[in-house]
Coordinates of C-alpha atoms and ligand atoms in Angstrom, one line a residue:
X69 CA -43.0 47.3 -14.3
X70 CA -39.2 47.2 -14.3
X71 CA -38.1 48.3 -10.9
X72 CA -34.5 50.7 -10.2
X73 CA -33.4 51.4 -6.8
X74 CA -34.9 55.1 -7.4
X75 CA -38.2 54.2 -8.1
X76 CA -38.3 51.3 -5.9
X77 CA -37.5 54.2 -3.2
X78 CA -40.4 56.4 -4.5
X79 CA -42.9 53.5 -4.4
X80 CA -41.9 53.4 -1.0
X81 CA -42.3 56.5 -0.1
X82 CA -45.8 57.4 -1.8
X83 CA -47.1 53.9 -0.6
X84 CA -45.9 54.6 3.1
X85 CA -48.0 57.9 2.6
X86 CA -51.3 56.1 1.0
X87 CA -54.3 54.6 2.4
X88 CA -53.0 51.0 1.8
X89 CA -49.7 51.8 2.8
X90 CA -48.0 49.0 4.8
X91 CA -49.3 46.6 2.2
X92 CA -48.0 48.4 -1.1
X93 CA -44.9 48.7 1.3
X94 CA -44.6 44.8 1.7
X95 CA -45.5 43.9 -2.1
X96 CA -42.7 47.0 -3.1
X97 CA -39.8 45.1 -0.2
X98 CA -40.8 41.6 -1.5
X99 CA -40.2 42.8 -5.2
X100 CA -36.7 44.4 -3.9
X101 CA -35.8 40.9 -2.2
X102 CA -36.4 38.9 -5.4
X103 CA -34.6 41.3 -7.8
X104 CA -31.6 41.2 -4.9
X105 CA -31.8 37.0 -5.1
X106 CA -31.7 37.6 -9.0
X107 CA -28.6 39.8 -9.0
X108 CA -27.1 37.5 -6.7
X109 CA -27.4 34.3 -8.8
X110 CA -26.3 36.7 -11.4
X111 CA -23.1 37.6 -9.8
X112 CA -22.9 33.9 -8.7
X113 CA -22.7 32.8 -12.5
X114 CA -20.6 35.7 -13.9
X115 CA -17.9 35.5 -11.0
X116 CA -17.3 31.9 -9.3
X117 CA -16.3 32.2 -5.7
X118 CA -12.1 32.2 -5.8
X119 CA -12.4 29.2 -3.8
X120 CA -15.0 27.2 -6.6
X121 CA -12.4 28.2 -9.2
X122 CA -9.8 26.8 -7.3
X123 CA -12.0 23.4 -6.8
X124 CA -13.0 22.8 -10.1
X125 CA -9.4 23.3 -11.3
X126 CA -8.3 21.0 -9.1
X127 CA -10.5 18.4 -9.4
X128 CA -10.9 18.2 -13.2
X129 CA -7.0 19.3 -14.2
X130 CA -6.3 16.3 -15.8
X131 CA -9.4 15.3 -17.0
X132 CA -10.0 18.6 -18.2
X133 CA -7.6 17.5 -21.7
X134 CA -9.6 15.5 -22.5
X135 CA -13.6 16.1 -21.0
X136 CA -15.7 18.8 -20.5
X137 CA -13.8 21.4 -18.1
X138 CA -16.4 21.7 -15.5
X139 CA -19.2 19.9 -14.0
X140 CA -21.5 22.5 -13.9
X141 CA -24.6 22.7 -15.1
X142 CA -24.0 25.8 -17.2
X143 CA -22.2 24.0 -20.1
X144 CA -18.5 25.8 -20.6
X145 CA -16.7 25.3 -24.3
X146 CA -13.9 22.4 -23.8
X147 CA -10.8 24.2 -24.2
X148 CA -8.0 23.7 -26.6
X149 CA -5.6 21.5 -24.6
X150 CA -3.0 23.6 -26.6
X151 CA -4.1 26.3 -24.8
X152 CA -2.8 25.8 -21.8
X153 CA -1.4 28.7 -20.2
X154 CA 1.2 28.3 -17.3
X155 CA 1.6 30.6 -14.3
X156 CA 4.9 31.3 -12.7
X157 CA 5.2 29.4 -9.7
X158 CA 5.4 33.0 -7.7
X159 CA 1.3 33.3 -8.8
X160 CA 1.3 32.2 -5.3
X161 CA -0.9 29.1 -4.9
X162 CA -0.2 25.8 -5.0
X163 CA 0.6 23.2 -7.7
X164 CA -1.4 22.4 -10.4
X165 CA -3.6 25.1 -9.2
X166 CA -1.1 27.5 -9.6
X167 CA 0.1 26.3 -12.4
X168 CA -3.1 25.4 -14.6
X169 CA -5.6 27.7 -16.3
X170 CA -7.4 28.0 -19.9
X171 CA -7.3 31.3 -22.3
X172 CA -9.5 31.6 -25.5
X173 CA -13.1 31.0 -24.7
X174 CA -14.9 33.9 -22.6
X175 CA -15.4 31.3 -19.5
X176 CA -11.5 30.7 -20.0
X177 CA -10.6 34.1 -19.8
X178 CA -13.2 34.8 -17.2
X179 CA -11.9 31.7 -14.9
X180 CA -8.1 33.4 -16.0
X181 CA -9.0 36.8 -14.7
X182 CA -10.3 35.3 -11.8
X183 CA -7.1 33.8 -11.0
X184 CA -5.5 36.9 -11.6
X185 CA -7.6 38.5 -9.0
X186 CA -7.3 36.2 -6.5
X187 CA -3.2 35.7 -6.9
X188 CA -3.0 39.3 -8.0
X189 CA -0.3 38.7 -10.4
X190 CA 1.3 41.7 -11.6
X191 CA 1.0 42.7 -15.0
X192 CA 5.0 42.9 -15.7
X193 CA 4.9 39.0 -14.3
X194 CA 2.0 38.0 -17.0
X195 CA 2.8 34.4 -17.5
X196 CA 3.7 33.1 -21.5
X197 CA 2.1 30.3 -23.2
X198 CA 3.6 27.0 -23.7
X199 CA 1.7 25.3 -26.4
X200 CA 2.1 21.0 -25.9
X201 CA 3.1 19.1 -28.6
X202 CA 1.0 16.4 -30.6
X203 CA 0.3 13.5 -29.3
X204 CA 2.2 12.2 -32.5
X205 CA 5.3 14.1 -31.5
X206 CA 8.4 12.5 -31.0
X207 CA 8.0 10.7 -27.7
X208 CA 11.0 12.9 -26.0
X209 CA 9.7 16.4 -27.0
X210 CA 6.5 14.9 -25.6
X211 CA 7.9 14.0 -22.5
X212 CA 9.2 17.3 -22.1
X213 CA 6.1 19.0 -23.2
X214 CA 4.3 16.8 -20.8
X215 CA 6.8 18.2 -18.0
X216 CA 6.8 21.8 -19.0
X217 CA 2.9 21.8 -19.1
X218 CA 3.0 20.5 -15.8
X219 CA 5.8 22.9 -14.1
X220 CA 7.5 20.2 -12.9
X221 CA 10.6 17.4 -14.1
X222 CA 8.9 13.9 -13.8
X223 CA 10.3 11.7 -11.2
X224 CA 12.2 8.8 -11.6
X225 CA 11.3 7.8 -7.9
X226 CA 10.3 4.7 -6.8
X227 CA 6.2 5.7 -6.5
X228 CA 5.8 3.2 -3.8
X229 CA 8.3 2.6 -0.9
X230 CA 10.4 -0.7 -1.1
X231 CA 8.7 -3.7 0.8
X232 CA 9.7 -4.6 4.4
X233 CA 11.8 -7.2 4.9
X234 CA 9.8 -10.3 6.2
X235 CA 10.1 -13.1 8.7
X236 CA 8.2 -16.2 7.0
X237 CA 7.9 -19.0 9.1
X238 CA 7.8 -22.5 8.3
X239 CA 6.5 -25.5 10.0
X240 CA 4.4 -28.8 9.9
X241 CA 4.7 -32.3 11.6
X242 CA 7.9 -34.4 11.4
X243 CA 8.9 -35.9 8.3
X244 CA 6.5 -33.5 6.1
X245 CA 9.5 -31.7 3.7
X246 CA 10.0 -28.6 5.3
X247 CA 13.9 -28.9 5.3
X248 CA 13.4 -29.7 1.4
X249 CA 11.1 -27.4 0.6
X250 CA 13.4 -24.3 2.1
X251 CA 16.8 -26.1 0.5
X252 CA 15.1 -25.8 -3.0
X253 CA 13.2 -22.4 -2.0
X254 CA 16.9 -20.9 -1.1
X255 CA 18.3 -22.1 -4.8
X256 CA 15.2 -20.4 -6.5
X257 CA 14.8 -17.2 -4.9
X258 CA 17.4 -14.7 -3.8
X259 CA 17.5 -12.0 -1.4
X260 CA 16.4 -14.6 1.7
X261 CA 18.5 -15.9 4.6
X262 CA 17.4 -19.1 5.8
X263 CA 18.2 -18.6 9.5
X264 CA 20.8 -21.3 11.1
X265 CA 19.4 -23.0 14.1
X266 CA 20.9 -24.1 16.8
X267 CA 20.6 -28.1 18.2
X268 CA 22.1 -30.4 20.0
X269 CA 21.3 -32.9 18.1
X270 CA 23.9 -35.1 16.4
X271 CA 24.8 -34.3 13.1
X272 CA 23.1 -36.9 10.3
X273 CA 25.2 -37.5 7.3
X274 CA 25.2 -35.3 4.9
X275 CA 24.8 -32.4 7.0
X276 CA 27.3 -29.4 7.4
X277 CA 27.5 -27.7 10.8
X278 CA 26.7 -23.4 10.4
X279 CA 24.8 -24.1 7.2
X280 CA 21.9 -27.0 8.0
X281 CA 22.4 -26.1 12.0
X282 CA 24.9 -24.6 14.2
X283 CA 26.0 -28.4 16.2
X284 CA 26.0 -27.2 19.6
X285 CA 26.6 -29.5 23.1
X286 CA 23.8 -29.0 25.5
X287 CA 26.1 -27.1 27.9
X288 CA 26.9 -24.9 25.4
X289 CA 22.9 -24.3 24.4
X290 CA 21.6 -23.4 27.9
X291 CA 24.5 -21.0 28.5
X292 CA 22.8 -19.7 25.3
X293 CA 19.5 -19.6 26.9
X294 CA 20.8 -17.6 29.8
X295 CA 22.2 -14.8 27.8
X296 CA 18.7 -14.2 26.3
X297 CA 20.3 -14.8 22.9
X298 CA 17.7 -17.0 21.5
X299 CA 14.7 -16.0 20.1
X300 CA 12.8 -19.0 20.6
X301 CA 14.1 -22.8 21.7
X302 CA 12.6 -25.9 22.5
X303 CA 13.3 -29.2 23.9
X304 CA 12.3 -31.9 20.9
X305 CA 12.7 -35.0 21.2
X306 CA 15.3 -35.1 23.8
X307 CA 17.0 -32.2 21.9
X308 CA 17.4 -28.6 22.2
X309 CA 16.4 -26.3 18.8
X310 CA 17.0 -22.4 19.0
X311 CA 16.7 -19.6 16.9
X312 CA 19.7 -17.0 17.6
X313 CA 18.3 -13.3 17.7
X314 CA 21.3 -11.9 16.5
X315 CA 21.6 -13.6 13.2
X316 CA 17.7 -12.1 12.2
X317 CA 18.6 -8.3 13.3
X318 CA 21.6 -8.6 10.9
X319 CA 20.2 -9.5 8.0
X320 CA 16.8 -8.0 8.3
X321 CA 19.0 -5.1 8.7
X322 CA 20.6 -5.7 4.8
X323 CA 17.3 -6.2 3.7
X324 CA 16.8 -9.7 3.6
X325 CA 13.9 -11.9 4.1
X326 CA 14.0 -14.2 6.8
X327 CA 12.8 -17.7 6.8
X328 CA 12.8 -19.6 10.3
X329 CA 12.0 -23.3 10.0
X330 CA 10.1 -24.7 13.6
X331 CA 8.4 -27.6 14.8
X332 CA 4.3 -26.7 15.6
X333 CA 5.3 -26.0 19.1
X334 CA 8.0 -23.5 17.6
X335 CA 5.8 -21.8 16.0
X336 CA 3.1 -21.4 18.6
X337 CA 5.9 -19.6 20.2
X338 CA 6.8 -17.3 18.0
X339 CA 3.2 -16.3 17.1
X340 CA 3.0 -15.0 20.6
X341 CA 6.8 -13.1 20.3
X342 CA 5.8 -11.8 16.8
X343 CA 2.1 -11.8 16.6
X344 CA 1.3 -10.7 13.1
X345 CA 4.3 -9.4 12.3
X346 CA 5.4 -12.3 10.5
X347 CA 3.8 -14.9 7.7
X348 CA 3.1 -18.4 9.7
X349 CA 3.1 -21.0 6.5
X350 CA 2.1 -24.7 7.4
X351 CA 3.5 -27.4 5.3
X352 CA 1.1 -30.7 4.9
X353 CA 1.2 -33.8 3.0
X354 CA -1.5 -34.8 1.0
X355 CA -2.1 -37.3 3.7
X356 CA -1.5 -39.0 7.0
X357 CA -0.4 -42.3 4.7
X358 CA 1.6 -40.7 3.1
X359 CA 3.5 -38.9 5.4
X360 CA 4.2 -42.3 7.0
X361 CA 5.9 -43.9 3.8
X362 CA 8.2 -40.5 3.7
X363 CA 9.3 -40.5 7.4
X364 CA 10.0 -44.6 6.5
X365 CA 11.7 -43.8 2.9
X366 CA 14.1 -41.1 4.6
X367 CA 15.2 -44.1 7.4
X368 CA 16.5 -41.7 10.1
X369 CA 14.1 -42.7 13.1
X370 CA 14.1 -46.0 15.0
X371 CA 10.6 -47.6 14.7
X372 CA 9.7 -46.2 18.4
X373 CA 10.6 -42.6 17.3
X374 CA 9.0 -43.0 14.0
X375 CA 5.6 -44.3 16.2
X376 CA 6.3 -41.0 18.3
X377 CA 6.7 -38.5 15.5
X378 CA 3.2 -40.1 13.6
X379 CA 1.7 -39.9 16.6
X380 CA 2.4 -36.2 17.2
X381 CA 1.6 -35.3 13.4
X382 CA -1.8 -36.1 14.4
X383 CA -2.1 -33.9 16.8
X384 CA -0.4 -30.7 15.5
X385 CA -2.3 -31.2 11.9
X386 CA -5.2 -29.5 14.3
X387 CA -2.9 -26.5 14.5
X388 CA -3.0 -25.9 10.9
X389 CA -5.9 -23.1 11.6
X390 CA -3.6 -20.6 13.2
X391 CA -1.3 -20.0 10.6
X392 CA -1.5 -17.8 8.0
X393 CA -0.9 -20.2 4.7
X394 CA -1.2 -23.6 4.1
X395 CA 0.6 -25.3 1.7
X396 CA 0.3 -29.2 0.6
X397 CA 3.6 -30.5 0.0
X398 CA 2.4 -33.4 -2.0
X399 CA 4.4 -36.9 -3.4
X400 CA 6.6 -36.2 -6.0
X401 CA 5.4 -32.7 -6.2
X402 CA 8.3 -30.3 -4.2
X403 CA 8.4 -28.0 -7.0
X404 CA 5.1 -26.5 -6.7
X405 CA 5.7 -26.6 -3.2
X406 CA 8.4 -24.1 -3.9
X407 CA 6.8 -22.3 -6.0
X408 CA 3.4 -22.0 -3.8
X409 CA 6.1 -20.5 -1.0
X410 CA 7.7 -18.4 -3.4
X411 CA 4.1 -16.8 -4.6
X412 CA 3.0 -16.2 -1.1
X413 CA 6.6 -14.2 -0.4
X414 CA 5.5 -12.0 -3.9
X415 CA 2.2 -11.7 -2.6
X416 CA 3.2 -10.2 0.7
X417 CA 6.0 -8.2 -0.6
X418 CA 2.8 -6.3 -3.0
X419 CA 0.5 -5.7 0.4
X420 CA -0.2 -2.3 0.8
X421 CA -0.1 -2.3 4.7
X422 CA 3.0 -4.2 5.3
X423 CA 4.3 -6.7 8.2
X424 CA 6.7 -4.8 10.4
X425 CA 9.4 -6.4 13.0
X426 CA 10.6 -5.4 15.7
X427 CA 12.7 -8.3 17.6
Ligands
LIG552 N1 7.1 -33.6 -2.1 C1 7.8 -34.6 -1.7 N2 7.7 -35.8 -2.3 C2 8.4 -36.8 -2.0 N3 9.3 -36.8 -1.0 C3 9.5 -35.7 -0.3 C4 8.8 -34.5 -0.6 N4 9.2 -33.5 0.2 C5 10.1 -34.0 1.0 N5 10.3 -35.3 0.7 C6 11.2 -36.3 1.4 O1 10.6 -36.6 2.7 C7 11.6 -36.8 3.7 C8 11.3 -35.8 4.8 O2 11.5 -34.5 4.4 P1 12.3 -33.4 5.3 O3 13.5 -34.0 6.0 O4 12.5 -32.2 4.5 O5 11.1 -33.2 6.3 P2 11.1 -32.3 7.6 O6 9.7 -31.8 7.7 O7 12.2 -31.3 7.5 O8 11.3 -33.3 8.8 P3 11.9 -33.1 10.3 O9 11.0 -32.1 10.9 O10 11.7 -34.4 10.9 O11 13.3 -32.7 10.2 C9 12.9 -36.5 3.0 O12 13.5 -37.7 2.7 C10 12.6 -35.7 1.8 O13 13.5 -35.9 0.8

């Protein structure tokens, strides 16, 4: 028996009146319940929720040129990606969902008139069609095509923000290449400012004061120390070594990398100051041996300084585990030194979360 709201009334009615009238009464509400549920997943199929539309728009938009509109179980025809139909940006919601709907297949023109009722577009304001061209199409009317399908001009904007500048530090024992590795790094790679330290050390020959070190007295280096104008200094070797604050801000503030050169003690120091916020690279040789015939080859130390400095290489090598990088800076091989550095610098230039200093 097919039931209507009239006759489910008089069943009802005669059953409330019957001798088995509250259970006809219960059979006839149960009936009326399921043929409610029935309409309802009816209705549910005919007319998506506004807000279901607006979800499956969104989230298949772009895939929707190419696969099956819709991940619904009810399968709805793939529509003609040259029928795209384009709203006025006054439809009143927001990007491509404003913009995007299908015409042509009665799902398409049902999810289309749902649009309409949920935007309420007025009829004078009906949007126009703009078919895309072919994928064969010249590659500039596809561009714009592309664009006008879209709504929008495509950006020529940088899609991820330019990297931070860095602060890479460099250190290892005595006698390991770290000045040679940062002169060569300096002639292959631009946009990095090796900062000047300053000593009061004699100058060795060969070396120019302001571009190896700034040559300072030691009078002249604690006054330094008292105006707070050092980052980080150090008495080595019966010589003071300190990075001037100033010099980083500037050119961290042009946008250039900064690469600070320290002893291990130097840069146990400035891990505390800069925590993470800067790339801690130890340089090593291949091995204690041959460090020794390097510090011997370059003939700068007496033999008690070069029995000091060996000495102490021992020791720090231990420290290797704190930095960030290591890099062996092997015999005969500086280039790929260099180029190890360099890679690193790329590689944290690409990180997603960035270093960030704040000195
Ligand atoms: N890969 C290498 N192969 C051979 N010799 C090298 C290599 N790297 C550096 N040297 C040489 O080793 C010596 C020490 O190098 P450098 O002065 O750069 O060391 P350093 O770590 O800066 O030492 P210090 O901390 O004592 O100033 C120099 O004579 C340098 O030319």
């Amino acid at each position: 028996m097919h039931f209507t709201h009239q006759n489910i009334d008089e069943a009802t009615n005669l059953a409330g009146n019957g001798p088995n009238g509250n259970r006809a009464t219960t059979k006839v509400k149960e009936k009326k319940r399921k043929e409610r549920e029935r309409e309802g997943e009816r209705n549910q199929i005919l007319h998506p929720l506004p807000s279901m539309l607006l979800r499956r728009i969104s989230t298949t938009s772009f895939s929707s040129l190419t696969s099956p509109l819709c991940h619904q179980k009810r399968a709805i025809p793939l529509p003609n990606p040259n029928d795209i139909l384009l709203l006025p940006p006054s439809a009143g919601c927001s990007g491509l969902q404003r913009r995007l709907t299908f015409r042509s297949s009665p799902s398409c023109s049902r999810m289309a008139s749902g649009f309409q009722r949920t935007t309420q577009e007025p009829t004078a304001r009906r949007p126009s069609f703009v078919p895309l061209p072919p994928s064969d199409a010249d590659k500039a009317e596809l561009f714009r095509g592309l664009e006008a399908a879209l709504g929008s001009p495509f950006s020529s904007d940088p899609l991820s923000p330019p990297p931070n500048p860095l602060i890479v530090v460099i250190s290892g024992p005595s006698g390991v290449g770290k000045d040679a590795v940062i002169k060569r790094l300096r002639e292959v790679r631009e946009g990095i400012h090796f900062v000047v330290t300053a000593t009061s050390r004699a100058k060795r020959p060969g070396e120019v004061d302001g571009k190896d070190y700034y040559f300072v007295t030691k009078e002249n280096f604690l006054s330094m120390i008292n105006r707070n104008e050092l980052l980080e200094y150090a008495l080595v070797y019966g010589e003071y070594k300190g990075i001037p604050k100033q010099q980083i801000r500037d050119f961290m503030a042009k946008g250039f990398d900064i690469v600070l050169r320290v002893d291990i003690q130097g840069a146990a120091t400035l891990r505390s100051i800069l925590g993470d916020s800067a790339v801690f690279i130890f340089l090593v040789a291949e091995s204690e041996a041959s460090l020794v015939k390097r510090l011997i080859d370059r003939k700068t130390e007496t033999s008690e300084m070069l029995l000091v400095r060996i000495a102490t290489a021992r020791e720090e090598v231990r420290h290797m585990k704190k930095f960030d990088y290591v890099v062996v800076n092997a015999e005969g091989k500086l280039e790929d030194s260099v180029k190890l550095v360099n890679s690193i610098i790329d590689a944290e230039k690409a990180k997603v979360r960035q270093r960030s200093v704040n000195i």
